[in-house]
Amino acid sequence: MTAPSHRSVDRRSFLGASAGALAASGAASLLAPAVAQAQTAAAPAPPTGPYKLPKLGYAYDALEPNIDAETMEIHYTKHHQAYIDKLNAAVAKYPDLAKLPAEDLVKKLDAIPEEIRTAVQNNGGGHVNHTFFWKIIGPGKGGEPQGKLAEDIIKKFGSFAAFKEALNNAAATRFGSGWAWLVKGPDGLEVISTANQDSPLTQGKTPIVGVDVWEHAYYLKYRNKRPDYVTAWWNIVDWDQASKNYDAA
């Protein structure tokens, strides 16, 4: 028998290798969509649900120089959105709760199932508090309240200046993270502070104005000078909105 020539062997080897390469290439092209899909599935999208980021109503730089644009953008799009995402995740297994306004969840915190109560307290409170906060500040605001709210502040505190001092003190002495508030409760107006994202609504009190004293609200501009931030915050308080809050309380 005549032995096969080196040329015919090389040709068969080349064809075999080429066929293998083509098969591997074809398999890779067929697998590519599945691999891409698997990679996409490995990074799930944030949970969706009934609670959404509210419209801000003004540009990120509209409150400068009192609050800088970068702080506003991060505070609104990152911190507030994170509270919303976690609140939606918390109520995902509770469709009846998911139908309720977030304010109702924090008002009736004791009725929330224990396994999600802390999540609702922290993240429902965070959503409610920040939604309130964006509305109580605005460009071209500041000054002093008018009408019934102004009258009752003076009756309660003696003067507007005394009220400011009380709120400034509540903000400055809140240990760690939290809020300082003017609220209306069963005994009328009072200044309080709450820890973390706790809402006055949980205490049966209606917020009239509130200042966020978490570091994320001011640290980029004011560093550790919380009192300077609170002083600047008075320049952007929307007293018309505060009066509406008071009238509706």
C-alpha positions as a Markdown table, in Angstrom:
| # | Residue | x | y | z |
|---|---|---|---|---|
| 1 | Met | 0.0 | 0.0 | 0.0 |
| 2 | Thr | 1.2 | 3.4 | -0.9 |
| 3 | Ala | 1.8 | 5.6 | 2.2 |
| 4 | Pro | -0.1 | 8.9 | 2.1 |
| 5 | Ser | 2.0 | 11.9 | 1.1 |
| 6 | His | 2.9 | 14.5 | 3.7 |
| 7 | Arg | 0.9 | 17.0 | 1.6 |
| 8 | Ser | -2.4 | 15.0 | 1.8 |
| 9 | Val | -1.8 | 14.5 | 5.6 |
| 10 | Asp | -1.2 | 18.2 | 6.1 |
| 11 | Arg | -4.2 | 19.0 | 4.1 |
| 12 | Arg | -6.5 | 16.7 | 6.1 |
| 13 | Ser | -5.0 | 18.1 | 9.4 |
| 14 | Phe | -5.5 | 21.7 | 8.2 |
| 15 | Leu | -9.1 | 20.9 | 7.2 |
| 16 | Gly | -9.8 | 19.2 | 10.5 |
| 17 | Ala | -8.3 | 22.0 | 12.5 |
| 18 | Ser | -10.3 | 24.6 | 10.4 |
| 19 | Ala | -13.5 | 22.6 | 10.9 |
| 20 | Gly | -12.8 | 22.5 | 14.7 |
| 21 | Ala | -12.1 | 26.2 | 14.8 |
| 22 | Leu | -15.2 | 27.0 | 12.8 |
| 23 | Ala | -17.3 | 24.8 | 15.1 |
| 24 | Ala | -15.8 | 26.4 | 18.2 |
| 25 | Ser | -16.4 | 29.8 | 16.7 |
| 26 | Gly | -20.0 | 28.9 | 15.8 |
| 27 | Ala | -20.6 | 27.6 | 19.3 |
| 28 | Ala | -19.1 | 30.7 | 20.8 |
| 29 | Ser | -21.3 | 32.9 | 18.7 |
| 30 | Leu | -24.3 | 30.9 | 19.7 |
| 31 | Leu | -23.4 | 31.0 | 23.4 |
| 32 | Ala | -22.6 | 34.8 | 23.4 |
| 33 | Pro | -26.2 | 35.9 | 23.9 |
| 34 | Ala | -26.7 | 33.4 | 26.7 |
| 35 | Val | -23.5 | 34.5 | 28.4 |
| 36 | Ala | -24.5 | 38.2 | 28.0 |
| 37 | Gln | -27.9 | 37.3 | 29.5 |
| 38 | Ala | -26.3 | 35.5 | 32.4 |
| 39 | Gln | -24.1 | 38.5 | 33.1 |
| 40 | Thr | -27.0 | 40.8 | 33.0 |
| 41 | Ala | -29.0 | 38.6 | 35.3 |
| 42 | Ala | -26.1 | 38.6 | 37.8 |
| 43 | Ala | -26.7 | 42.4 | 38.3 |
| 44 | Pro | -30.4 | 42.7 | 39.1 |
| 45 | Ala | -32.1 | 46.0 | 38.6 |
| 46 | Pro | -33.2 | 48.0 | 41.7 |
| 47 | Pro | -36.6 | 46.8 | 43.0 |
| 48 | Thr | -39.6 | 48.6 | 41.6 |
| 49 | Gly | -42.8 | 49.3 | 43.4 |
| 50 | Pro | -45.4 | 51.8 | 44.2 |
| 51 | Tyr | -43.1 | 54.5 | 45.7 |
| 52 | Lys | -41.4 | 56.8 | 43.3 |
| 53 | Leu | -38.9 | 59.7 | 43.5 |
| 54 | Pro | -41.0 | 62.9 | 43.6 |
| 55 | Lys | -40.3 | 65.8 | 41.2 |
| 56 | Leu | -37.8 | 68.2 | 42.8 |
| 57 | Gly | -39.4 | 71.3 | 41.4 |
| 58 | Tyr | -36.1 | 73.3 | 41.0 |
| 59 | Ala | -32.6 | 72.9 | 39.6 |
| 60 | Tyr | -29.8 | 71.4 | 41.6 |
| 61 | Asp | -28.0 | 74.7 | 41.7 |
| 62 | Ala | -31.1 | 76.8 | 42.5 |
| 63 | Leu | -30.4 | 76.9 | 46.2 |
| 64 | Glu | -26.8 | 78.1 | 46.0 |
| 65 | Pro | -24.9 | 79.4 | 47.8 |
| 66 | Asn | -26.9 | 78.0 | 50.7 |
| 67 | Ile | -26.8 | 74.4 | 49.4 |
| 68 | Asp | -24.4 | 73.5 | 46.6 |
| 69 | Ala | -25.5 | 71.8 | 43.4 |
| 70 | Glu | -23.4 | 68.6 | 43.9 |
| 71 | Thr | -24.9 | 68.0 | 47.4 |
| 72 | Met | -28.4 | 68.5 | 46.1 |
| 73 | Glu | -27.9 | 66.1 | 43.2 |
| 74 | Ile | -26.4 | 63.4 | 45.4 |
| 75 | His | -28.9 | 63.9 | 48.2 |
| 76 | Tyr | -31.9 | 63.7 | 45.8 |
| 77 | Thr | -30.8 | 61.1 | 43.2 |
| 78 | Lys | -28.8 | 58.8 | 45.5 |
| 79 | His | -29.8 | 59.0 | 49.1 |
| 80 | His | -33.6 | 59.7 | 48.6 |
| 81 | Gln | -33.7 | 57.1 | 45.8 |
| 82 | Ala | -32.0 | 54.5 | 48.0 |
| 83 | Tyr | -34.7 | 55.0 | 50.7 |
| 84 | Ile | -37.4 | 54.5 | 48.0 |
| 85 | Asp | -35.8 | 51.3 | 46.6 |
| 86 | Lys | -35.5 | 49.8 | 50.1 |
| 87 | Leu | -39.0 | 50.7 | 51.0 |
| 88 | Asn | -40.4 | 49.1 | 47.8 |
| 89 | Ala | -38.4 | 46.0 | 48.6 |
| 90 | Ala | -39.7 | 45.9 | 52.1 |
| 91 | Val | -43.4 | 46.0 | 51.1 |
| 92 | Ala | -43.0 | 43.7 | 48.0 |
| 93 | Lys | -44.6 | 40.7 | 49.9 |
| 94 | Tyr | -47.3 | 42.8 | 51.4 |
| 95 | Pro | -49.6 | 44.1 | 48.5 |
| 96 | Asp | -52.1 | 45.6 | 51.0 |
| 97 | Leu | -49.4 | 47.8 | 52.6 |
| 98 | Ala | -48.0 | 48.7 | 49.2 |
| 99 | Lys | -51.3 | 50.3 | 48.3 |
| 100 | Leu | -51.0 | 52.8 | 51.2 |
| 101 | Pro | -49.3 | 56.2 | 51.1 |
| 102 | Ala | -45.9 | 56.1 | 52.7 |
| 103 | Glu | -47.2 | 58.6 | 55.3 |
| 104 | Asp | -49.7 | 56.1 | 56.5 |
| 105 | Leu | -47.1 | 53.5 | 56.9 |
| 106 | Val | -45.0 | 55.6 | 59.3 |
| 107 | Lys | -48.1 | 56.9 | 61.1 |
| 108 | Lys | -49.1 | 53.4 | 62.0 |
| 109 | Leu | -45.7 | 51.8 | 62.5 |
| 110 | Asp | -46.9 | 49.6 | 65.3 |
| 111 | Ala | -49.3 | 47.9 | 62.8 |
| 112 | Ile | -46.5 | 47.0 | 60.4 |
| 113 | Pro | -45.4 | 43.3 | 60.4 |
| 114 | Glu | -42.4 | 42.9 | 62.7 |
| 115 | Glu | -40.2 | 41.4 | 60.0 |
| 116 | Ile | -40.3 | 44.7 | 58.0 |
| 117 | Arg | -41.1 | 47.2 | 60.7 |
| 118 | Thr | -37.5 | 48.5 | 61.0 |
| 119 | Ala | -37.1 | 48.7 | 57.3 |
| 120 | Val | -40.3 | 50.7 | 57.0 |
| 121 | Gln | -39.3 | 52.9 | 59.9 |
| 122 | Asn | -35.9 | 53.7 | 58.3 |
| 123 | Asn | -36.8 | 53.8 | 54.7 |
| 124 | Gly | -40.4 | 54.8 | 54.8 |
| 125 | Gly | -39.4 | 57.5 | 57.2 |
| 126 | Gly | -36.5 | 58.5 | 54.8 |
| 127 | His | -38.9 | 58.8 | 51.9 |
| 128 | Val | -41.5 | 60.7 | 53.8 |
| 129 | Asn | -39.0 | 63.1 | 55.4 |
| 130 | His | -37.2 | 63.9 | 52.2 |
| 131 | Thr | -40.4 | 64.4 | 50.2 |
| 132 | Phe | -41.4 | 66.9 | 52.9 |
| 133 | Phe | -37.9 | 68.5 | 52.9 |
| 134 | Trp | -37.8 | 69.3 | 49.2 |
| 135 | Lys | -41.1 | 71.1 | 49.4 |
| 136 | Ile | -40.2 | 73.2 | 52.5 |
| 137 | Ile | -37.1 | 74.8 | 50.8 |
| 138 | Gly | -36.8 | 76.6 | 47.6 |
| 139 | Pro | -35.0 | 79.4 | 45.7 |
| 140 | Gly | -35.9 | 83.0 | 46.6 |
| 141 | Lys | -37.4 | 82.0 | 49.9 |
| 142 | Gly | -36.4 | 82.7 | 53.5 |
| 143 | Gly | -37.6 | 85.6 | 55.6 |
| 144 | Glu | -40.3 | 85.1 | 58.2 |
| 145 | Pro | -43.8 | 83.5 | 58.2 |
| 146 | Gln | -47.0 | 85.5 | 57.9 |
| 147 | Gly | -50.5 | 85.1 | 59.1 |
| 148 | Lys | -51.7 | 82.5 | 61.6 |
| 149 | Leu | -48.5 | 80.6 | 61.7 |
| 150 | Ala | -46.5 | 83.7 | 62.6 |
| 151 | Glu | -49.0 | 84.6 | 65.3 |
| 152 | Asp | -48.9 | 81.2 | 66.9 |
| 153 | Ile | -45.1 | 81.0 | 66.7 |
| 154 | Ile | -44.9 | 84.3 | 68.7 |
| 155 | Lys | -47.6 | 83.1 | 71.2 |
| 156 | Lys | -45.7 | 79.8 | 71.8 |
| 157 | Phe | -42.1 | 81.0 | 71.8 |
| 158 | Gly | -42.3 | 84.7 | 72.5 |
| 159 | Ser | -40.8 | 85.9 | 69.3 |
| 160 | Phe | -39.6 | 84.6 | 65.9 |
| 161 | Ala | -36.0 | 85.0 | 67.1 |
| 162 | Ala | -36.6 | 82.8 | 70.1 |
| 163 | Phe | -38.2 | 80.2 | 67.9 |
| 164 | Lys | -35.2 | 80.2 | 65.6 |
| 165 | Glu | -32.9 | 79.8 | 68.6 |
| 166 | Ala | -34.9 | 76.8 | 69.8 |
| 167 | Leu | -34.8 | 75.1 | 66.4 |
| 168 | Asn | -31.1 | 75.9 | 65.9 |
| 169 | Asn | -30.4 | 74.3 | 69.3 |
| 170 | Ala | -32.4 | 71.2 | 68.4 |
| 171 | Ala | -30.5 | 70.8 | 65.2 |
| 172 | Ala | -27.1 | 71.4 | 66.8 |
| 173 | Thr | -27.6 | 69.0 | 69.7 |
| 174 | Arg | -29.1 | 66.1 | 67.7 |
| 175 | Phe | -26.4 | 63.5 | 68.4 |
| 176 | Gly | -25.4 | 61.8 | 65.2 |
| 177 | Ser | -27.9 | 61.8 | 62.3 |
| 178 | Gly | -31.4 | 63.0 | 62.4 |
| 179 | Trp | -33.8 | 66.0 | 61.9 |
| 180 | Ala | -34.9 | 69.1 | 63.8 |
| 181 | Trp | -38.6 | 70.1 | 63.4 |
| 182 | Leu | -41.3 | 72.6 | 64.1 |
| 183 | Val | -44.4 | 70.4 | 64.6 |
| 184 | Lys | -48.0 | 70.7 | 65.6 |
| 185 | Gly | -49.1 | 68.2 | 68.2 |
| 186 | Pro | -52.0 | 67.9 | 70.6 |
| 187 | Asp | -50.6 | 70.8 | 72.6 |
| 188 | Gly | -50.0 | 73.1 | 69.6 |
| 189 | Leu | -46.6 | 74.1 | 68.2 |
| 190 | Glu | -43.3 | 72.7 | 69.5 |
| 191 | Val | -39.7 | 72.1 | 68.4 |
| 192 | Ile | -38.5 | 68.6 | 68.5 |
| 193 | Ser | -35.7 | 66.5 | 67.0 |
| 194 | Thr | -35.8 | 62.9 | 65.8 |
| 195 | Ala | -33.1 | 60.4 | 65.3 |
| 196 | Asn | -32.1 | 58.9 | 62.0 |
| 197 | Gln | -35.1 | 58.9 | 59.7 |
| 198 | Asp | -37.8 | 58.7 | 62.4 |
| 199 | Ser | -40.8 | 60.8 | 61.4 |
| 200 | Pro | -42.9 | 63.1 | 63.7 |
| 201 | Leu | -45.9 | 61.4 | 62.1 |
| 202 | Thr | -45.1 | 58.3 | 64.2 |
| 203 | Gln | -45.5 | 60.4 | 67.3 |
| 204 | Gly | -48.9 | 61.7 | 66.1 |
| 205 | Lys | -47.3 | 65.1 | 65.3 |
| 206 | Thr | -47.5 | 67.0 | 62.0 |
| 207 | Pro | -44.3 | 68.5 | 60.6 |
| 208 | Ile | -44.5 | 72.2 | 59.7 |
| 209 | Val | -40.9 | 72.8 | 58.8 |
| 210 | Gly | -37.9 | 70.5 | 59.2 |
| 211 | Val | -34.2 | 70.6 | 58.6 |
| 212 | Asp | -32.2 | 67.5 | 57.7 |
| 213 | Val | -29.0 | 67.3 | 59.8 |
| 214 | Trp | -27.6 | 64.1 | 58.4 |
| 215 | Glu | -24.0 | 64.8 | 57.2 |
| 216 | His | -25.0 | 63.9 | 53.6 |
| 217 | Ala | -27.2 | 67.0 | 53.6 |
| 218 | Tyr | -24.3 | 69.4 | 54.1 |
| 219 | Tyr | -20.8 | 67.9 | 54.5 |
| 220 | Leu | -19.5 | 68.6 | 51.0 |
| 221 | Lys | -19.8 | 72.3 | 51.5 |
| 222 | Tyr | -19.8 | 72.8 | 55.3 |
| 223 | Arg | -17.7 | 69.9 | 56.4 |
| 224 | Asn | -18.3 | 69.5 | 60.2 |
| 225 | Lys | -19.8 | 72.9 | 60.6 |
| 226 | Arg | -23.4 | 71.9 | 61.1 |
| 227 | Pro | -24.5 | 75.2 | 62.7 |
| 228 | Asp | -23.3 | 77.1 | 59.6 |
| 229 | Tyr | -25.4 | 74.9 | 57.4 |
| 230 | Val | -28.5 | 75.4 | 59.6 |
| 231 | Thr | -27.9 | 79.2 | 59.5 |
| 232 | Ala | -27.9 | 79.0 | 55.7 |
| 233 | Trp | -30.9 | 76.8 | 55.6 |
| 234 | Trp | -33.1 | 79.6 | 57.1 |
| 235 | Asn | -32.4 | 81.5 | 53.8 |
| 236 | Ile | -34.3 | 79.0 | 51.8 |
| 237 | Val | -37.2 | 78.1 | 54.0 |
| 238 | Asp | -40.5 | 78.3 | 52.1 |
| 239 | Trp | -42.8 | 80.0 | 54.6 |
| 240 | Asp | -45.8 | 79.9 | 52.2 |
| 241 | Gln | -45.5 | 76.1 | 52.1 |
| 242 | Ala | -45.1 | 76.0 | 55.9 |
| 243 | Ser | -48.3 | 78.0 | 56.3 |
| 244 | Lys | -50.1 | 75.5 | 54.1 |
| 245 | Asn | -48.7 | 72.7 | 56.2 |
| 246 | Tyr | -49.9 | 74.4 | 59.4 |
| 247 | Asp | -53.4 | 75.2 | 58.0 |
| 248 | Ala | -53.8 | 71.5 | 57.0 |
| 249 | Ala | -52.5 | 70.1 | 60.3 |
